[in-house]
Amino acid sequence: MPVFLDSRDASFNAGFAALLGAKREDAVDVDDTVAAIIADVRARGDAAVIDLTLKFDRLQLTPDTLAFSEDEIDAECARVPEHERAALELAAARIRAYHARQRPEDKRWHDEYGAELGWRWGPVGAAGLYVPGGLASYPSSVLMNAIPAQVAGVERLVICAPTPGGVVNPLVLLAARLSGVEKVYRIGGAQAVAAMAYGTETIAPVDKITGPGNAYVAAAKRRVFGRVGIDMIAGPSEILVIADSDNDPDWISLDLLSQAEHDESAQSVLITTDEAFGRAVMQAVDKRLETLERRAIAGASWRDYGAVILVRDLAEAAALSDRIAPEHLELCVADPEALLGQIRHAGAVFLGHWTPEAIGDYVGGPNHVLPTARSARFSSGLSVLDFMKRTTLARMTPEALAAIGPAAEQLAISESLEAHGLSVRARLERLNR
Amino acid sequence: MPVFLDSRDASFNAGFAALLGAKREDAVDVDDTVAAIIADVRARGDAAVIDLTLKFDRLQLTPDTLAFSEDEIDAECARVPEHERAALELAAARIRAYHARQRPEDKRWHDEYGAELGWRWGPVGAAGLYVPGGLASYPSSVLMNAIPAQVAGVERLVICAPTPGGVVNPLVLLAARLSGVEKVYRIGGAQAVAAMAYGTETIAPVDKITGPGNAYVAAAKRRVFGRVGIDMIAGPSEILVIADSDNDPDWISLDLLSQAEHDESAQSVLITTDEAFGRAVMQAVDKRLETLERRAIAGASWRDYGAVILVRDLAEAAALSDRIAPEHLELCVADPEALLGQIRHAGAVFLGHWTPEAIGDYVGGPNHVLPTARSARFSSGLSVLDFMKRTTLARMTPEALAAIGPAAEQLAISESLEAHGLSVRARLERLNR
């Protein structure tokens, strides 16, 4: 049974703290294994990747078959039915349009002394996207990772996607085609992350690695962080719905289940101002769970981590929401805009009754790679900025150096960095001559 | 002796690759120690922090003296001479003015179906800045970390700064005052990072931790990444100067030495189109090294990692520079703007003869916390964005959902996520009734 909490109860704070603190993932310690895999790939390159792929994915590759050939991709893409292709193309177009607005601006200006200051943005040189195999091999995730990189102007974009037993999802390859991916390697796990970070004879190293993965992939990303850039370490998915009484309980139950069905560790929470409505949603969830295809997964998630929280008013809902800092937040209330004004921490907000979270997973436009596990307190969903970096610029004139150089010299002396001060002083002396 | 490479030589590629690959830091494996310290702080809170501070910093604290009191800070700040205070205030004002321009914009728009899309930026709730003790306790680094957080609108800003033997740099406390820091804790090492990430009875947890530190601090930041946000893992400092013959060799030698004097692992490289000039700079460095206060450190850095590279033309210089992806890049050439157009990867660029890198360390305005060890390929210097996060927004209308919902439903079916599709379908059915 999911938790039912009432903010008026004396035990509420303890119950809410337990909900917040619930450990939803076994922290499998795979760090030593991953360290050994990375060392092996660094030492033996392609040979290590090929051995590990045979071992973990039961797939015999050669350096020539590490990547799908263009012919293979063509053949797989041709298998995609027209209605699926059209849906994927609509999603790609909308994601591209949204992310195009994220391109940051360069700035240059002169200060009061004539010094020129500013910055310039540019794309990372190459990006590698990790796409899980099996059940979690989602074409939508390919679009959500690759399109921001493409919009950023990344020159070389590759994918690593394990194909256990050689099985590939043709939609994944089509999504790669639609988003400018150059190569798709049929490798996965820590060995794929290591190959992208350090390179092998066949796989050129990249500068940035993004994309979800299992515990091995996550541990490998953490280890190569610094050698390359990485995105966040993703945890299990979450949704928080804040709803007043004026909602269809069935709609809300489906929104909750659309997270729960991802993963037994996913979490779906409803905060409502109306107890009867809250109970009605719980009933609606139970009814849907009778027939849902993924009812085993969704049912376990709802039973173990689901919650309905009854609050006095929406201000209280907003305060609790900020403590959760949800990945996905639906505001199913009469005035979602007013409630949004009270919310500080959330990865993505879905406003009003007509915006089920699933729209954001596919065709809304915003990215569906979002901060989980309360990390919306300090991090953002994937964006074009993740595939760009900024170079700061400064150009002094003799006049500007004369004006601000002495302060730099003073601070250099205070910090006992004599050469810093002298590099300014030598120039100032030329001016004084 | 620093390396002298000539791009015309047959051995150049090997020599340049060796320079790029030089390991400038011993990778001390402190990971197990750090894991134990973090576990101790999580389990015992203040008591662990106090024990570890006594052990490592020879300083006996109590929960009441973990932080400096306002009176203590007042007294230390009063000890700062007026000329030092004025220099620090000028630096703070210029850093603040530069970073104020980095504040990102919120956006909201309607698409062709009437759906409203956009995003909203907000500050992280609380930030913790690590300030090393001893030699590397730089007041300028306090400004460079704290002011972006302050400009971002971060509500609570704290510092952890170890004070081995109880010794504190009054300028560090003054810099904290000038940049809106609320509390300064006299603790350091992995225990300080753990206390900021997880909180203790006395120290409230923060959402983001930034700032440089030793191997223990770096390992601790890597471990708490995910629980909180972190900035980059900083490596030793670097400068690359690209200079034509029309430069004063002494100026350039001082610019090179201003990195070399930081750290024996620092790296200073000159790329020039003029061999005689390159030789003259090497002589100038040697001459300055005779008298420089930190000649032992600067001399070791220059001897072990310094390099002068002779190239045919500036296009070649730009190409080599991008392979280095330097933290600091000085363009001491007749037309620095034209050369800048050929550069893709650099943390900060200093244009022209009158912009020694030291200006950027203190009073230029741009941040001096910059990507090291070739990470300018994929990351940026510290900025206001590091202390903010973005929430994406979407609001469908019935019309918009009718237009794009079916594609979402199709993709949900393709990904075997039935509830996702049903959450859209249930709403579409209402429209069709």
PDB file of N, CA and C in Angstrom, chain A residues 84 94 98 108 111 118 120 140 207 222 227 248 255 258 261 293 337 340 343-344 346 349 351 353-355 361-362 377 380-381 389-392 394 396 414-415 418-420 427 430, chain B residues 84 94 98 108 111 118 120 140 207 222 227 248 255 258 261 293 337 340 343-346 349 351 353-355 361-362 377 380-381 389-392 394 396 414-415 418-420 427 430:
ATOM      1  N   GLU A  84       5.291   5.237 -37.062  1.00  0.00           N
ATOM      2  CA  GLU A  84       6.299   5.414 -36.009  1.00  0.00           C
ATOM      3  C   GLU A  84       7.337   6.449 -36.444  1.00  0.00           C
ATOM      4  N   ARG A  94      10.149  19.123 -32.720  1.00  0.00           N
ATOM      5  CA  ARG A  94       9.757  19.951 -31.580  1.00  0.00           C
ATOM      6  C   ARG A  94      10.897  20.082 -30.562  1.00  0.00           C
ATOM      7  N   TYR A  98      12.641  23.713 -29.542  1.00  0.00           N
ATOM      8  CA  TYR A  98      12.782  24.176 -28.152  1.00  0.00           C
ATOM      9  C   TYR A  98      14.247  24.461 -27.824  1.00  0.00           C
ATOM     10  N   ARG A 108      30.368  41.152 -25.577  1.00  0.00           N
ATOM     11  CA  ARG A 108      31.608  41.957 -25.494  1.00  0.00           C
ATOM     12  C   ARG A 108      31.199  43.371 -25.107  1.00  0.00           C
ATOM     13  N   ASP A 111      34.627  48.631 -20.473  1.00  0.00           N
ATOM     14  CA  ASP A 111      34.359  49.224 -19.159  1.00  0.00           C
ATOM     15  C   ASP A 111      34.736  50.706 -19.171  1.00  0.00           C
ATOM     16  N   GLY A 118      34.383  40.331 -21.894  1.00  0.00           N
ATOM     17  CA  GLY A 118      33.285  39.572 -22.476  1.00  0.00           C
ATOM     18  C   GLY A 118      33.514  38.084 -22.387  1.00  0.00           C
ATOM     19  N   ARG A 120      32.780  34.239 -24.948  1.00  0.00           N
ATOM     20  CA  ARG A 120      32.410  33.623 -26.214  1.00  0.00           C
ATOM     21  C   ARG A 120      32.070  32.171 -25.926  1.00  0.00           C
ATOM     22  N   SER A 140      13.410   7.843 -27.756  1.00  0.00           N
ATOM     23  CA  SER A 140      13.198   9.225 -27.311  1.00  0.00           C
ATOM     24  C   SER A 140      14.428   9.746 -26.575  1.00  0.00           C
ATOM     25  N   ASP A 207      34.832  14.346 -25.938  1.00  0.00           N
ATOM     26  CA  ASP A 207      35.088  15.325 -24.880  1.00  0.00           C
ATOM     27  C   ASP A 207      34.001  15.312 -23.812  1.00  0.00           C
ATOM     28  N   ARG A 222      31.364   8.395 -13.379  1.00  0.00           N
ATOM     29  CA  ARG A 222      31.943   9.101 -12.241  1.00  0.00           C
ATOM     30  C   ARG A 222      33.474   9.036 -12.286  1.00  0.00           C
ATOM     31  N   ARG A 227      38.450  13.696 -16.971  1.00  0.00           N
ATOM     32  CA  ARG A 227      39.080  13.350 -18.252  1.00  0.00           C
ATOM     33  C   ARG A 227      38.171  13.837 -19.373  1.00  0.00           C
ATOM     34  N   ASP A 248      -9.915  14.843 -12.846  1.00  0.00           N
ATOM     35  CA  ASP A 248     -10.398  13.482 -13.064  1.00  0.00           C
ATOM     36  C   ASP A 248      -9.418  12.516 -12.377  1.00  0.00           C
ATOM     37  N   ASP A 255      -1.155   9.529 -14.739  1.00  0.00           N
ATOM     38  CA  ASP A 255       0.078  10.328 -14.661  1.00  0.00           C
ATOM     39  C   ASP A 255       1.032   9.726 -13.625  1.00  0.00           C
ATOM     40  N   SER A 258       2.481   6.531 -14.963  1.00  0.00           N
ATOM     41  CA  SER A 258       3.426   6.665 -16.079  1.00  0.00           C
ATOM     42  C   SER A 258       4.856   6.841 -15.556  1.00  0.00           C
ATOM     43  N   GLU A 261       5.583   2.933 -13.900  1.00  0.00           N
ATOM     44  CA  GLU A 261       5.820   1.818 -14.816  1.00  0.00           C
ATOM     45  C   GLU A 261       7.260   1.757 -15.339  1.00  0.00           C
ATOM     46  N   GLU A 293      -0.209  -3.234 -18.696  1.00  0.00           N
ATOM     47  CA  GLU A 293       0.788  -4.203 -19.163  1.00  0.00           C
ATOM     48  C   GLU A 293       1.944  -4.370 -18.170  1.00  0.00           C
ATOM     49  N   GLU A 337      -0.273  28.900 -12.796  1.00  0.00           N
ATOM     50  CA  GLU A 337       0.742  29.953 -12.886  1.00  0.00           C
ATOM     51  C   GLU A 337       1.018  30.553 -11.500  1.00  0.00           C
ATOM     52  N   LEU A 340       3.015  28.031  -9.573  1.00  0.00           N
ATOM     53  CA  LEU A 340       4.399  28.012 -10.074  1.00  0.00           C
ATOM     54  C   LEU A 340       5.245  29.093  -9.397  1.00  0.00           C
ATOM     55  N   ILE A 343       6.954  27.873  -6.305  1.00  0.00           N
ATOM     56  CA  ILE A 343       7.829  26.697  -6.422  1.00  0.00           C
ATOM     57  C   ILE A 343       9.244  27.150  -6.746  1.00  0.00           C
ATOM     58  N   ARG A 344      10.235  26.592  -6.056  1.00  0.00           N
ATOM     59  CA  ARG A 344      11.621  26.949  -6.357  1.00  0.00           C
ATOM     60  C   ARG A 344      12.411  25.822  -7.009  1.00  0.00           C
ATOM     61  N   ALA A 346      12.452  22.298  -9.069  1.00  0.00           N
ATOM     62  CA  ALA A 346      11.840  21.214  -9.846  1.00  0.00           C
ATOM     63  C   ALA A 346      12.581  21.117 -11.164  1.00  0.00           C
ATOM     64  N   VAL A 349       8.322  21.430 -15.010  1.00  0.00           N
ATOM     65  CA  VAL A 349       6.971  21.655 -14.509  1.00  0.00           C
ATOM     66  C   VAL A 349       5.980  21.542 -15.669  1.00  0.00           C
ATOM     67  N   LEU A 351       2.126  22.355 -16.559  1.00  0.00           N
ATOM     68  CA  LEU A 351       1.116  23.273 -16.028  1.00  0.00           C
ATOM     69  C   LEU A 351      -0.279  22.929 -16.535  1.00  0.00           C
ATOM     70  N   HIS A 353      -4.324  21.075 -16.518  1.00  0.00           N
ATOM     71  CA  HIS A 353      -4.917  19.743 -16.661  1.00  0.00           C
ATOM     72  C   HIS A 353      -4.556  19.041 -17.966  1.00  0.00           C
ATOM     73  N   TRP A 354      -4.146  19.808 -18.963  1.00  0.00           N
ATOM     74  CA  TRP A 354      -3.969  19.235 -20.303  1.00  0.00           C
ATOM     75  C   TRP A 354      -2.514  18.922 -20.623  1.00  0.00           C
ATOM     76  N   THR A 355      -1.687  18.860 -19.583  1.00  0.00           N
ATOM     77  CA  THR A 355      -0.255  18.622 -19.808  1.00  0.00           C
ATOM     78  C   THR A 355       0.222  17.414 -19.027  1.00  0.00           C
ATOM     79  N   ASP A 361       7.929  13.708 -22.060  1.00  0.00           N
ATOM     80  CA  ASP A 361       8.854  12.613 -22.371  1.00  0.00           C
ATOM     81  C   ASP A 361       9.125  12.513 -23.864  1.00  0.00           C
ATOM     82  N   TYR A 362       8.194  13.027 -24.663  1.00  0.00           N
ATOM     83  CA  TYR A 362       8.302  12.764 -26.106  1.00  0.00           C
ATOM     84  C   TYR A 362       8.267  14.005 -26.997  1.00  0.00           C
ATOM     85  N   ARG A 377      17.507  20.683  -6.694  1.00  0.00           N
ATOM     86  CA  ARG A 377      17.945  21.777  -5.827  1.00  0.00           C
ATOM     87  C   ARG A 377      19.137  22.513  -6.423  1.00  0.00           C
ATOM     88  N   SER A 380      20.124  21.114 -13.389  1.00  0.00           N
ATOM     89  CA  SER A 380      19.109  21.351 -14.406  1.00  0.00           C
ATOM     90  C   SER A 380      19.016  20.154 -15.325  1.00  0.00           C
ATOM     91  N   GLY A 381      17.960  20.089 -16.077  1.00  0.00           N
ATOM     92  CA  GLY A 381      17.866  19.097 -17.126  1.00  0.00           C
ATOM     93  C   GLY A 381      18.921  19.329 -18.197  1.00  0.00           C
ATOM     94  N   LYS A 389      30.893  25.303 -24.137  1.00  0.00           N
ATOM     95  CA  LYS A 389      31.691  25.857 -23.058  1.00  0.00           C
ATOM     96  C   LYS A 389      32.029  27.288 -23.410  1.00  0.00           C
ATOM     97  N   ARG A 390      32.367  28.036 -22.381  1.00  0.00           N
ATOM     98  CA  ARG A 390      32.530  29.475 -22.511  1.00  0.00           C
ATOM     99  C   ARG A 390      33.998  29.838 -22.297  1.00  0.00           C
ATOM    100  N   THR A 391      34.498  30.690 -23.152  1.00  0.00           N
ATOM    101  CA  THR A 391      35.840  31.238 -22.987  1.00  0.00           C
ATOM    102  C   THR A 391      35.694  32.702 -22.581  1.00  0.00           C
ATOM    103  N   THR A 392      36.278  33.070 -21.438  1.00  0.00           N
ATOM    104  CA  THR A 392      36.185  34.477 -21.046  1.00  0.00           C
ATOM    105  C   THR A 392      37.267  35.275 -21.754  1.00  0.00           C
ATOM    106  N   ALA A 394      39.414  39.143 -22.102  1.00  0.00           N
ATOM    107  CA  ALA A 394      39.771  40.434 -21.513  1.00  0.00           C
ATOM    108  C   ALA A 394      40.864  41.070 -22.364  1.00  0.00           C
ATOM    109  N   MET A 396      43.066  44.603 -22.013  1.00  0.00           N
ATOM    110  CA  MET A 396      43.370  45.880 -21.386  1.00  0.00           C
ATOM    111  C   MET A 396      43.957  46.840 -22.414  1.00  0.00           C
ATOM    112  N   SER A 414      49.994  40.794  -1.570  1.00  0.00           N
ATOM    113  CA  SER A 414      49.306  40.248  -0.385  1.00  0.00           C
ATOM    114  C   SER A 414      49.281  38.725  -0.414  1.00  0.00           C
ATOM    115  N   GLU A 415      49.213  38.168  -1.600  1.00  0.00           N
ATOM    116  CA  GLU A 415      49.159  36.712  -1.716  1.00  0.00           C
ATOM    117  C   GLU A 415      50.545  36.096  -1.919  1.00  0.00           C
ATOM    118  N   GLU A 418      54.879  37.052  -6.247  1.00  0.00           N
ATOM    119  CA  GLU A 418      55.658  38.188  -6.727  1.00  0.00           C
ATOM    120  C   GLU A 418      55.632  38.338  -8.250  1.00  0.00           C
ATOM    121  N   ALA A 419      55.753  37.228  -8.964  1.00  0.00           N
ATOM    122  CA  ALA A 419      55.815  37.323 -10.426  1.00  0.00           C
ATOM    123  C   ALA A 419      54.505  37.871 -10.984  1.00  0.00           C
ATOM    124  N   HIS A 420      53.379  37.515 -10.343  1.00  0.00           N
ATOM    125  CA  HIS A 420      52.098  38.093 -10.754  1.00  0.00           C
ATOM    126  C   HIS A 420      52.185  39.627 -10.713  1.00  0.00           C
ATOM    127  N   ARG A 427      54.891  46.360 -17.045  1.00  0.00           N
ATOM    128  CA  ARG A 427      54.133  47.109 -18.053  1.00  0.00           C
ATOM    129  C   ARG A 427      53.838  48.537 -17.575  1.00  0.00           C
ATOM    130  N   ARG A 430      56.758  50.862 -18.141  1.00  0.00           N
ATOM    131  CA  ARG A 430      56.878  51.345 -19.517  1.00  0.00           C
ATOM    132  C   ARG A 430      56.015  52.593 -19.712  1.00  0.00           C
TER     133      ARG A 430
ATOM    134  N   GLU B  84      45.291  47.593   1.268  1.00  0.00           N
ATOM    135  CA  GLU B  84      44.893  46.228   0.884  1.00  0.00           C
ATOM    136  C   GLU B  84      43.375  46.142   0.766  1.00  0.00           C
ATOM    137  N   ARG B  94      34.706  44.945  -9.530  1.00  0.00           N
ATOM    138  CA  ARG B  94      34.865  44.582 -10.946  1.00  0.00           C
ATOM    139  C   ARG B  94      34.392  43.158 -11.222  1.00  0.00           C
ATOM    140  N   TYR B  98      31.242  42.243 -13.798  1.00  0.00           N
ATOM    141  CA  TYR B  98      31.365  41.268 -14.904  1.00  0.00           C
ATOM    142  C   TYR B  98      30.320  40.167 -14.757  1.00  0.00           C
ATOM    143  N   ARG B 108       9.597  32.489 -22.159  1.00  0.00           N
ATOM    144  CA  ARG B 108       8.283  31.854 -22.324  1.00  0.00           C
ATOM    145  C   ARG B 108       7.769  32.210 -23.713  1.00  0.00           C
ATOM    146  N   ASP B 111       3.812  28.024 -28.975  1.00  0.00           N
ATOM    147  CA  ASP B 111       4.105  27.417 -30.271  1.00  0.00           C
ATOM    148  C   ASP B 111       2.895  27.554 -31.197  1.00  0.00           C
ATOM    149  N   GLY B 118       8.776  27.054 -22.266  1.00  0.00           N
ATOM    150  CA  GLY B 118       9.794  27.968 -21.778  1.00  0.00           C
ATOM    151  C   GLY B 118      10.625  27.375 -20.674  1.00  0.00           C
ATOM    152  N   ARG B 120      12.639  28.678 -16.664  1.00  0.00           N
ATOM    153  CA  ARG B 120      12.815  29.671 -15.621  1.00  0.00           C
ATOM    154  C   ARG B 120      14.079  29.318 -14.860  1.00  0.00           C
ATOM    155  N   SER B 140      41.607  36.331  -3.120  1.00  0.00           N
ATOM    156  CA  SER B 140      41.020  36.506  -4.454  1.00  0.00           C
ATOM    157  C   SER B 140      40.134  35.316  -4.815  1.00  0.00           C
ATOM    158  N   ASP B 207      23.664  22.929  -0.995  1.00  0.00           N
ATOM    159  CA  ASP B 207      23.248  22.260  -2.228  1.00  0.00           C
ATOM    160  C   ASP B 207      24.383  22.174  -3.249  1.00  0.00           C
ATOM    161  N   ARG B 222      34.412  14.540  -5.338  1.00  0.00           N
ATOM    162  CA  ARG B 222      34.004  13.529  -6.307  1.00  0.00           C
ATOM    163  C   ARG B 222      32.997  12.562  -5.671  1.00  0.00           C
ATOM    164  N   ARG B 227      24.928  13.955  -4.444  1.00  0.00           N
ATOM    165  CA  ARG B 227      24.257  14.402  -3.217  1.00  0.00           C
ATOM    166  C   ARG B 227      24.145  15.932  -3.247  1.00  0.00           C
ATOM    167  N   ASP B 248      58.247  42.385 -25.550  1.00  0.00           N
ATOM    168  CA  ASP B 248      59.363  42.492 -24.621  1.00  0.00           C
ATOM    169  C   ASP B 248      59.574  41.122 -23.975  1.00  0.00           C
ATOM    170  N   ASP B 255      55.067  36.743 -17.379  1.00  0.00           N
ATOM    171  CA  ASP B 255      53.750  36.103 -17.548  1.00  0.00           C
ATOM    172  C   ASP B 255      53.874  34.590 -17.374  1.00  0.00           C
ATOM    173  N   SER B 258      54.476  33.791 -13.751  1.00  0.00           N
ATOM    174  CA  SER B 258      53.341  34.017 -12.839  1.00  0.00           C
ATOM    175  C   SER B 258      52.464  32.776 -12.746  1.00  0.00           C
ATOM    176  N   GLU B 261      55.079  30.098 -10.646  1.00  0.00           N
ATOM    177  CA  GLU B 261      55.322  30.313  -9.210  1.00  0.00           C
ATOM    178  C   GLU B 261      54.189  29.762  -8.331  1.00  0.00           C
ATOM    179  N   GLU B 293      61.195  35.671  -5.522  1.00  0.00           N
ATOM    180  CA  GLU B 293      60.972  35.119  -4.177  1.00  0.00           C
ATOM    181  C   GLU B 293      60.666  33.625  -4.224  1.00  0.00           C
ATOM    182  N   GLU B 337      42.732  39.804 -32.133  1.00  0.00           N
ATOM    183  CA  GLU B 337      41.337  39.499 -32.466  1.00  0.00           C
ATOM    184  C   GLU B 337      41.268  38.485 -33.612  1.00  0.00           C
ATOM    185  N   LEU B 340      42.258  35.146 -32.201  1.00  0.00           N
ATOM    186  CA  LEU B 340      41.161  34.619 -31.381  1.00  0.00           C
ATOM    187  C   LEU B 340      40.143  33.869 -32.246  1.00  0.00           C
ATOM    188  N   ILE B 343      40.918  30.230 -32.553  1.00  0.00           N
ATOM    189  CA  ILE B 343      41.048  29.443 -31.311  1.00  0.00           C
ATOM    190  C   ILE B 343      39.689  28.884 -30.922  1.00  0.00           C
ATOM    191  N   ARG B 344      39.631  27.598 -30.564  1.00  0.00           N
ATOM    192  CA  ARG B 344      38.360  27.014 -30.130  1.00  0.00           C
ATOM    193  C   ARG B 344      38.319  26.683 -28.649  1.00  0.00           C
ATOM    194  N   HIS B 345      39.439  26.212 -28.096  1.00  0.00           N
ATOM    195  CA  HIS B 345      39.391  25.706 -26.724  1.00  0.00           C
ATOM    196  C   HIS B 345      40.344  26.465 -25.807  1.00  0.00           C
ATOM    197  N   ALA B 346      39.801  27.235 -24.883  1.00  0.00           N
ATOM    198  CA  ALA B 346      40.625  27.907 -23.871  1.00  0.00           C
ATOM    199  C   ALA B 346      39.697  28.364 -22.755  1.00  0.00           C
ATOM    200  N   VAL B 349      40.963  33.959 -22.278  1.00  0.00           N
ATOM    201  CA  VAL B 349      41.903  34.518 -23.240  1.00  0.00           C
ATOM    202  C   VAL B 349      42.215  35.962 -22.848  1.00  0.00           C
ATOM    203  N   LEU B 351      43.963  39.283 -24.326  1.00  0.00           N
ATOM    204  CA  LEU B 351      44.241  39.785 -25.673  1.00  0.00           C
ATOM    205  C   LEU B 351      45.215  40.954 -25.648  1.00  0.00           C
ATOM    206  N   HIS B 353      49.133  43.081 -25.812  1.00  0.00           N
ATOM    207  CA  HIS B 353      50.341  43.216 -25.000  1.00  0.00           C
ATOM    208  C   HIS B 353      50.075  43.737 -23.592  1.00  0.00           C
ATOM    209  N   TRP B 354      48.934  44.378 -23.407  1.00  0.00           N
ATOM    210  CA  TRP B 354      48.697  45.083 -22.140  1.00  0.00           C
ATOM    211  C   TRP B 354      47.809  44.293 -21.185  1.00  0.00           C
ATOM    212  N   THR B 355      47.661  43.006 -21.440  1.00  0.00           N
ATOM    213  CA  THR B 355      46.770  42.195 -20.611  1.00  0.00           C
ATOM    214  C   THR B 355      47.510  41.004 -20.016  1.00  0.00           C
ATOM    215  N   ASP B 361      43.600  37.273 -12.725  1.00  0.00           N
ATOM    216  CA  ASP B 361      43.566  36.620 -11.414  1.00  0.00           C
ATOM    217  C   ASP B 361      42.896  37.499 -10.364  1.00  0.00           C
ATOM    218  N   TYR B 362      42.900  38.795 -10.602  1.00  0.00           N
ATOM    219  CA  TYR B 362      42.481  39.694  -9.527  1.00  0.00           C
ATOM    220  C   TYR B 362      41.372  40.680  -9.913  1.00  0.00           C
ATOM    221  N   ARG B 377      38.313  21.835 -23.238  1.00  0.00           N
ATOM    222  CA  ARG B 377      37.639  21.219 -24.383  1.00  0.00           C
ATOM    223  C   ARG B 377      36.141  21.072 -24.133  1.00  0.00           C
ATOM    224  N   SER B 380      33.816  25.103 -18.653  1.00  0.00           N
ATOM    225  CA  SER B 380      33.982  26.549 -18.609  1.00  0.00           C
ATOM    226  C   SER B 380      34.472  26.959 -17.228  1.00  0.00           C
ATOM    227  N   GLY B 381      34.946  28.184 -17.151  1.00  0.00           N
ATOM    228  CA  GLY B 381      35.268  28.734 -15.842  1.00  0.00           C
ATOM    229  C   GLY B 381      34.017  28.883 -14.999  1.00  0.00           C
ATOM    230  N   LYS B 389      19.955  27.000 -11.399  1.00  0.00           N
ATOM    231  CA  LYS B 389      19.458  25.853 -12.128  1.00  0.00           C
ATOM    232  C   LYS B 389      18.185  26.267 -12.834  1.00  0.00           C
ATOM    233  N   ARG B 390      17.844  25.498 -13.850  1.00  0.00           N
ATOM    234  CA  ARG B 390      16.781  25.860 -14.768  1.00  0.00           C
ATOM    235  C   ARG B 390      15.635  24.860 -14.616  1.00  0.00           C
ATOM    236  N   THR B 391      14.429  25.359 -14.523  1.00  0.00           N
ATOM    237  CA  THR B 391      13.242  24.514 -14.528  1.00  0.00           C
ATOM    238  C   THR B 391      12.556  24.699 -15.877  1.00  0.00           C
ATOM    239  N   THR B 392      12.335  23.603 -16.597  1.00  0.00           N
ATOM    240  CA  THR B 392      11.644  23.751 -17.878  1.00  0.00           C
ATOM    241  C   THR B 392      10.134  23.764 -17.639  1.00  0.00           C
ATOM    242  N   ALA B 394       6.100  23.654 -19.436  1.00  0.00           N
ATOM    243  CA  ALA B 394       5.241  23.336 -20.586  1.00  0.00           C
ATOM    244  C   ALA B 394       3.788  23.407 -20.139  1.00  0.00           C
ATOM    245  N   MET B 396       0.162  22.639 -22.075  1.00  0.00           N
ATOM    246  CA  MET B 396      -0.620  22.318 -23.264  1.00  0.00           C
ATOM    247  C   MET B 396      -2.010  22.948 -23.139  1.00  0.00           C
ATOM    248  N   SER B 414       5.464   2.475 -28.807  1.00  0.00           N
ATOM    249  CA  SER B 414       6.718   1.927 -29.359  1.00  0.00           C
ATOM    250  C   SER B 414       7.698   1.572 -28.247  1.00  0.00           C
ATOM    251  N   GLU B 415       7.678   2.324 -27.180  1.00  0.00           N
ATOM    252  CA  GLU B 415       8.614   2.065 -26.071  1.00  0.00           C
ATOM    253  C   GLU B 415       7.997   1.158 -25.015  1.00  0.00           C
ATOM    254  N   GLU B 418       2.884   1.722 -21.571  1.00  0.00           N
ATOM    255  CA  GLU B 418       1.453   1.861 -21.820  1.00  0.00           C
ATOM    256  C   GLU B 418       0.814   3.008 -21.052  1.00  0.00           C
ATOM    257  N   ALA B 419       1.179   3.146 -19.771  1.00  0.00           N
ATOM    258  CA  ALA B 419       0.536   4.192 -18.959  1.00  0.00           C
ATOM    259  C   ALA B 419       0.851   5.581 -19.511  1.00  0.00           C
ATOM    260  N   HIS B 420       2.086   5.742 -20.038  1.00  0.00           N
ATOM    261  CA  HIS B 420       2.421   7.012 -20.680  1.00  0.00           C
ATOM    262  C   HIS B 420       1.392   7.331 -21.769  1.00  0.00           C
ATOM    263  N   ARG B 427      -7.077  11.898 -21.938  1.00  0.00           N
ATOM    264  CA  ARG B 427      -7.422  13.307 -22.157  1.00  0.00           C
ATOM    265  C   ARG B 427      -7.961  13.527 -23.574  1.00  0.00           C
ATOM    266  N   ARG B 430     -11.612  12.650 -23.850  1.00  0.00           N
ATOM    267  CA  ARG B 430     -12.521  13.690 -23.351  1.00  0.00           C
ATOM    268  C   ARG B 430     -12.805  14.721 -24.451  1.00  0.00           C
TER     269      ARG B 430
END
